[in-house]
Amino acid sequence: MALVQRNRIKLTLEGAKLIVQACEAKSRELGQDMDIAVVDDGGNLLAFCRMDNARITSIDIAINKAFTAAGTRRGTHEYALSASPQGGPVFGIHVSNQGRFMIFGGGLPIIVDGQVIGAVGVSSGTVEQDRIVAQAGVDAFLAALAEEKEATS
């Protein structure tokens, strides 16, 4: 049994900025300004962007979507049905963690080599738009990481 973990992958500020930039670009493409948050694997905020016309009320939602995705190691959309008041097995989970637990789409974990290294949370659009924008950030990050790895090989 190991007493410590070594060789953990860590999301950097530069990586978080790349994710935010990709999310901003996708938001502009969709014509919907967004609040965008990137957190580390512990749910701690690394980068945040509130686009000019993003909803002020969505600031906390974006941060909390990222927090939830990092903490649970899964997309926030995966909780929509299981947390439903119509008998969902985790009904009420949304009030956990001082109410920070988000149960609708827009929060995605960032997974590298099987490790969750952080998450992105997006809010201000429809749930579908939020998910599309968050996915664009994750995809851009993973593509840049693959290019970086190829360049150093």
PDB file of C-alpha atoms in Angstrom, residues 85-143:
ATOM      1  CA  PRO A  85     -37.951  14.645  -7.088  1.00  0.00           C
ATOM      2  CA  GLN A  86     -39.900  11.846  -8.822  1.00  0.00           C
ATOM      3  CA  GLY A  87     -37.984   9.189  -6.936  1.00  0.00           C
ATOM      4  CA  GLY A  88     -34.423   9.737  -8.110  1.00  0.00           C
ATOM      5  CA  PRO A  89     -31.957   7.706  -6.016  1.00  0.00           C
ATOM      6  CA  VAL A  90     -29.953  10.810  -5.082  1.00  0.00           C
ATOM      7  CA  PHE A  91     -32.836  13.254  -4.713  1.00  0.00           C
ATOM      8  CA  GLY A  92     -31.730  16.095  -2.460  1.00  0.00           C
ATOM      9  CA  ILE A  93     -28.037  15.886  -3.375  1.00  0.00           C
ATOM     10  CA  HIS A  94     -28.244  19.404  -4.816  1.00  0.00           C
ATOM     11  CA  VAL A  95     -28.393  20.852  -1.308  1.00  0.00           C
ATOM     12  CA  SER A  96     -25.160  19.147  -0.249  1.00  0.00           C
ATOM     13  CA  ASN A  97     -21.828  20.969  -0.018  1.00  0.00           C
ATOM     14  CA  GLN A  98     -23.520  24.125   1.252  1.00  0.00           C
ATOM     15  CA  GLY A  99     -25.765  24.129  -1.820  1.00  0.00           C
ATOM     16  CA  ARG A 100     -22.868  24.092  -4.281  1.00  0.00           C
ATOM     17  CA  PHE A 101     -23.774  20.745  -5.867  1.00  0.00           C
ATOM     18  CA  MET A 102     -25.103  21.361  -9.393  1.00  0.00           C
ATOM     19  CA  ILE A 103     -27.412  18.802 -11.037  1.00  0.00           C
ATOM     20  CA  PHE A 104     -27.806  20.187 -14.555  1.00  0.00           C
ATOM     21  CA  GLY A 105     -25.479  20.327 -17.540  1.00  0.00           C
ATOM     22  CA  GLY A 106     -22.535  22.622 -18.089  1.00  0.00           C
ATOM     23  CA  GLY A 107     -19.904  21.153 -15.767  1.00  0.00           C
ATOM     24  CA  LEU A 108     -17.376  18.671 -17.147  1.00  0.00           C
ATOM     25  CA  PRO A 109     -14.308  17.023 -15.619  1.00  0.00           C
ATOM     26  CA  ILE A 110     -10.951  17.295 -17.382  1.00  0.00           C
ATOM     27  CA  ILE A 111      -9.443  13.811 -17.586  1.00  0.00           C
ATOM     28  CA  VAL A 112      -5.829  13.147 -18.606  1.00  0.00           C
ATOM     29  CA  ASP A 113      -4.366   9.644 -18.538  1.00  0.00           C
ATOM     30  CA  GLY A 114      -7.267   8.458 -16.445  1.00  0.00           C
ATOM     31  CA  GLN A 115      -6.798  11.192 -13.831  1.00  0.00           C
ATOM     32  CA  VAL A 116      -9.273  13.996 -13.212  1.00  0.00           C
ATOM     33  CA  ILE A 117      -7.035  17.057 -13.117  1.00  0.00           C
ATOM     34  CA  GLY A 118      -9.768  19.669 -12.906  1.00  0.00           C
ATOM     35  CA  ALA A 119     -13.072  20.727 -14.404  1.00  0.00           C
ATOM     36  CA  VAL A 120     -14.796  23.448 -16.369  1.00  0.00           C
ATOM     37  CA  GLY A 121     -18.164  24.973 -15.549  1.00  0.00           C
ATOM     38  CA  VAL A 122     -20.178  27.149 -17.910  1.00  0.00           C
ATOM     39  CA  SER A 123     -23.429  29.022 -17.346  1.00  0.00           C
ATOM     40  CA  SER A 124     -25.668  31.731 -18.885  1.00  0.00           C
ATOM     41  CA  GLY A 125     -27.048  29.887 -21.893  1.00  0.00           C
ATOM     42  CA  THR A 126     -29.406  26.970 -22.173  1.00  0.00           C
ATOM     43  CA  VAL A 127     -28.228  23.746 -20.569  1.00  0.00           C
ATOM     44  CA  GLU A 128     -27.377  22.472 -24.056  1.00  0.00           C
ATOM     45  CA  GLN A 129     -25.354  25.607 -24.883  1.00  0.00           C
ATOM     46  CA  ASP A 130     -23.546  25.398 -21.540  1.00  0.00           C
ATOM     47  CA  ARG A 131     -22.574  21.775 -22.253  1.00  0.00           C
ATOM     48  CA  ILE A 132     -21.427  22.562 -25.806  1.00  0.00           C
ATOM     49  CA  VAL A 133     -19.233  25.429 -24.597  1.00  0.00           C
ATOM     50  CA  ALA A 134     -17.753  23.398 -21.725  1.00  0.00           C
ATOM     51  CA  GLN A 135     -16.990  20.521 -24.109  1.00  0.00           C
ATOM     52  CA  ALA A 136     -15.262  22.924 -26.510  1.00  0.00           C
ATOM     53  CA  GLY A 137     -12.942  23.991 -23.694  1.00  0.00           C
ATOM     54  CA  VAL A 138     -12.107  20.413 -22.720  1.00  0.00           C
ATOM     55  CA  ASP A 139     -11.593  19.392 -26.363  1.00  0.00           C
ATOM     56  CA  ALA A 140      -9.267  22.323 -27.071  1.00  0.00           C
ATOM     57  CA  PHE A 141      -7.225  21.557 -23.961  1.00  0.00           C
ATOM     58  CA  LEU A 142      -6.851  17.868 -24.814  1.00  0.00           C
ATOM     59  CA  ALA A 143      -5.900  18.715 -28.420  1.00  0.00           C
TER      60      ALA A 143
END
